[in-house]
Amino acid sequence: MTASEGTILQAEDLTKEFKGFFAVDGVNLSIKRGSIHALIGPNGAGKTTCFNLLTKFLPPTRGRITFKGQDITAMSPADIARLGMVRSFQISAVFPHLSAIENVRIALQRQRGDSFDFWRSERVLNEFNSRAAELLADVGLTEFSNVQAVELPYGRKRALEIATTLALDPEMLLLDEPTAGMTPEDVERVAALIKRIGANRTILMVEHNLSVVSTISDTITVLARGKVLAEGNYETVSKDPRVVEAYIGGGHG
Ligand SMILES: Nc1ncnc2c1ncn2[C@@H]1O[C@H](COP(=O)(O)OP(=O)(O)O)[C@@H](O)[C@H]1O
Ligand SMILES: [Mg+2]
């Protein structure tokens, strides 16, 4: 299998064995540049393990991962972040007692990784302030700018985490269950947000909520028992009898 021009992330024969148990078993994945790609499947299918392999939080037992044509199999999460592939909550830099805008500003400052002296330049600080305000607007948090992170409702807190991740300006963003534990209104808002931020970058998300997946994904890969069961758009995979069976037989939820 060779990476086509439109492929940004590719996994070949990705496998993770835990003491004889294959949580991820020979998975081939090809993520198209600019797409929103969802990884779904019943509980225990291997989604989180796969996510951790792709983001280099776990070493694979076997297989190869390439990002923008470069072999990243042996790289660290920090290495791949520098290449432009960032996992949401990787920096998990939400400081509870700082305001939303301060949190985003800190993420921007980190991204620049500059020295202390640098921070004292007013011009630079103003630049960060306006960029932080833009990012907050992007995730719909303008009216919460001066609210302490700890005071934000759950869904808004997740939106703030996404904003701090976007501060790194990743070319590719990986999200693990971005709507988990949210109220239906928050789910809708975050789904719309993912759609919006996906307009000019690639997104791979693990998602349990099928209605979210159905409305925003370009491509869906269904995992079951560590293997790829089906792949395609929502129309196609949702009608696939093996997928229906896996969700019913595998215990969805
Ligand atoms: N560190 C681990 N050690 C042993 N088994 C694990 C470990 N992590 C996950 N598993 C097993 O691998 C399977 C897939 O888990 P996971 O990737 O979390 O699935 P999903 O996210 O789709 O629910 C499960 O049966 C789980 O118990
Ligand atoms: Mg999981």
XYZ file of C-alpha atoms and ligand atoms in Angstrom:
281
model
C 0.000 0.000 0.000
C 1.470 3.373 -0.957
C 0.358 6.692 0.436
C -1.561 8.574 -2.183
C -1.188 12.312 -2.445
C -4.443 12.950 -0.644
C -3.468 10.888 2.381
C -2.176 12.714 5.434
C -2.085 9.890 7.955
C -1.731 6.234 7.228
C -1.541 3.147 9.378
C -0.528 -0.214 8.037
C -1.048 -3.467 9.886
C -1.377 -1.552 13.145
C -1.461 -4.058 15.988
C -1.433 -3.882 19.767
C -1.226 -6.981 21.876
C -1.794 -6.981 25.614
C -0.539 -10.272 27.014
C -1.890 -12.400 24.213
C -5.017 -10.289 23.667
C -5.122 -8.303 20.441
C -6.882 -5.027 21.259
C -5.980 -3.691 17.798
C -5.352 -6.350 15.203
C -3.906 -5.578 11.776
C -5.685 -2.285 11.216
C -5.125 -0.399 7.978
C -6.276 3.203 7.973
C -5.911 5.982 5.492
C -6.987 9.456 6.494
C -7.603 11.900 3.691
C -6.130 15.351 4.007
C -8.805 17.886 4.890
C -11.403 15.325 5.884
C -13.283 14.690 9.099
C -12.774 11.015 9.777
C -14.537 9.167 12.576
C -13.470 5.978 14.257
C -16.483 4.248 15.748
C -17.381 0.866 17.151
C -18.948 -0.804 20.165
C -17.349 -0.733 23.587
C -14.139 -2.696 23.671
C -13.691 -2.483 19.890
C -10.196 -1.034 20.275
C -10.946 2.617 19.456
C -9.054 4.170 22.362
C -6.117 1.803 21.894
C -6.012 2.662 18.214
C -6.178 6.365 19.067
C -3.317 5.979 21.527
C -1.260 4.138 18.916
C -1.859 6.786 16.262
C -1.006 9.605 18.671
C 2.056 7.708 19.893
C 0.857 7.408 23.463
C 1.275 3.646 23.080
C 3.942 1.776 21.126
C 2.506 -0.686 18.598
C 3.304 -4.383 18.762
C 3.459 -4.342 14.985
C 2.726 -2.029 12.102
C 3.723 1.256 10.630
C 2.333 4.777 10.840
C 3.155 7.530 8.408
C 2.201 11.195 8.649
C 2.646 13.362 5.566
C 4.670 10.561 4.064
C 7.077 10.438 6.996
C 7.432 7.327 9.140
C 6.350 8.354 12.642
C 6.136 4.871 14.128
C 9.063 5.454 16.479
C 8.371 9.099 17.265
C 7.154 10.648 20.506
C 3.905 12.619 20.831
C 5.984 15.806 21.116
C 7.800 14.955 17.871
C 4.597 14.474 15.937
C 3.087 17.609 17.468
C 5.972 19.508 15.927
C 5.104 17.926 12.593
C 1.577 19.314 12.930
C -0.428 16.452 14.393
C -1.880 17.241 17.794
C -4.116 15.318 20.096
C -6.718 17.306 21.924
C -6.141 17.469 25.674
C -2.518 16.560 25.003
C -1.548 19.786 26.594
C -4.652 19.607 28.815
C -3.536 23.011 29.901
C -6.728 24.190 31.377
C -5.782 26.012 34.525
C -8.963 26.021 36.586
C -8.473 29.351 38.286
C -7.454 31.293 35.232
C -10.014 32.813 32.914
C -10.851 31.329 29.534
C -8.849 33.969 27.701
C -5.841 33.589 29.995
C -5.842 29.862 29.326
C -5.804 30.374 25.583
C -3.133 33.037 25.865
C -0.894 30.683 27.817
C -1.358 28.012 25.169
C -0.340 30.530 22.521
C 2.694 31.560 24.552
C 3.707 27.947 24.954
C 3.351 27.382 21.281
C 5.885 30.131 20.716
C 8.075 28.713 23.473
C 9.844 31.980 23.971
C 11.863 33.266 26.873
C 10.619 35.274 29.811
C 12.047 38.537 28.515
C 10.057 38.090 25.408
C 6.813 38.126 27.377
C 7.480 41.567 28.642
C 7.182 43.045 25.201
C 3.824 44.729 25.160
C 3.463 44.393 21.437
C 3.834 40.644 21.676
C 1.400 40.414 24.564
C -1.167 42.367 22.588
C -0.695 40.062 19.654
C -1.446 37.100 21.908
C -4.472 38.845 23.347
C -6.058 39.432 19.986
C -5.267 35.918 18.728
C -6.682 34.477 21.968
C -9.871 36.473 21.496
C -10.157 35.139 17.944
C -9.748 31.567 19.113
C -12.358 32.032 21.819
C -14.723 33.431 19.206
C -14.030 30.395 16.999
C -15.225 28.062 19.724
C -18.148 30.270 20.739
C -16.703 31.378 24.064
C -16.469 35.116 23.596
C -19.013 35.837 26.309
C -17.070 33.549 28.663
C -13.696 35.210 28.081
C -13.301 36.419 31.631
C -14.926 33.459 33.355
C -12.591 31.188 35.322
C -12.227 27.807 33.628
C -13.495 26.049 36.755
C -16.751 28.006 36.554
C -17.501 27.008 32.962
C -20.262 24.505 32.256
C -18.874 21.114 31.162
C -19.508 21.538 27.428
C -17.926 24.978 27.458
C -14.900 23.591 29.232
C -14.423 21.063 26.439
C -14.755 23.910 23.940
C -12.018 25.742 25.857
C -9.803 22.658 25.646
C -10.341 22.636 21.906
C -9.413 26.325 21.755
C -6.162 25.688 23.644
C -5.403 22.875 21.209
C -6.164 25.108 18.224
C -3.685 27.590 19.674
C -1.014 25.164 18.472
C -2.432 25.590 14.965
C -2.288 21.883 14.172
C -2.597 20.670 10.625
C -4.249 17.560 11.969
C -6.283 17.300 15.138
C -7.154 14.064 16.904
C -10.104 14.071 19.276
C -11.023 11.283 21.656
C -14.761 11.244 22.314
C -15.148 15.010 22.118
C -18.816 14.887 23.133
C -18.554 12.337 25.945
C -20.647 13.218 28.966
C -22.270 16.241 27.376
C -25.851 17.433 27.423
C -27.640 17.226 24.043
C -27.287 21.000 23.554
C -23.546 20.840 24.203
C -23.226 17.841 21.879
C -24.824 19.836 19.099
C -22.646 22.845 19.751
C -19.408 20.850 19.852
C -20.386 18.932 16.708
C -20.924 22.236 14.906
C -17.599 23.439 16.260
C -15.743 20.362 14.989
C -17.361 20.826 11.600
C -16.215 24.446 11.552
C -12.632 23.830 12.669
C -12.477 20.920 10.219
C -12.977 23.306 7.330
C -9.258 23.949 7.001
C -7.605 21.004 8.717
C -7.819 17.252 9.040
C -9.705 15.774 11.969
C -9.715 12.225 13.232
C -12.095 11.593 16.074
C -13.105 8.644 18.134
C -16.772 9.076 18.802
C -19.419 7.032 20.461
C -22.311 9.293 19.525
C -23.565 8.074 16.155
C -25.698 11.106 15.471
C -22.624 13.323 15.802
C -20.738 11.055 13.441
C -23.594 10.962 10.947
C -23.805 14.723 10.624
C -20.164 15.774 10.451
C -17.965 12.916 9.193
C -16.778 12.540 5.653
C -15.509 9.030 6.300
C -16.266 6.528 9.021
C -14.202 3.524 9.975
C -16.011 0.958 12.082
C -13.886 -1.125 14.408
C -15.020 -4.307 16.084
C -12.850 -6.696 18.082
C -9.733 -4.832 17.080
C -10.340 -5.096 13.342
C -11.779 -2.825 10.688
C -15.303 -4.038 10.069
C -16.451 -1.473 7.531
C -15.513 1.879 6.093
C -17.288 4.540 4.080
C -19.714 7.379 4.546
C -22.494 7.186 7.126
C -25.067 6.073 4.566
C -22.954 3.085 3.625
C -21.678 1.927 6.992
C -24.955 2.421 8.859
C -26.665 0.066 6.415
C -23.936 -2.536 6.580
C -25.466 -5.602 8.247
C -22.148 -6.440 9.957
C -22.095 -2.996 11.522
C -25.685 -3.282 12.702
C -24.888 -6.705 14.133
C -21.723 -5.467 15.878
C -23.593 -2.621 17.509
C -26.508 -4.754 18.621
C -24.527 -7.891 19.417
C -21.564 -5.993 20.856
C -23.579 -3.918 23.279
C -23.593 -0.299 22.283
C -23.273 2.032 25.285
N -3.653 -1.679 28.936
C -4.454 -2.710 28.643
N -4.186 -3.947 29.081
C -4.981 -4.987 28.763
N -6.088 -4.888 28.005
C -6.419 -3.677 27.534
C -5.622 -2.521 27.817
N -6.197 -1.457 27.186
C -7.284 -1.928 26.566
N -7.421 -3.245 26.755
C -8.472 -4.098 26.202
O -8.516 -3.910 24.810
C -9.852 -3.878 24.342
C -10.095 -2.607 23.586
O -10.119 -1.527 24.512
P -10.323 -0.028 24.047
O -9.301 0.297 23.039
O -10.394 0.797 25.268
O -11.756 -0.107 23.346
P -12.833 1.038 23.051
O -12.172 2.356 23.227
O -13.281 0.777 21.663
O -13.962 0.834 24.004
C -10.739 -4.063 25.554
O -11.117 -5.430 25.634
C -9.853 -3.664 26.698
O -10.221 -4.348 27.869
Mg -12.651 4.050 24.393
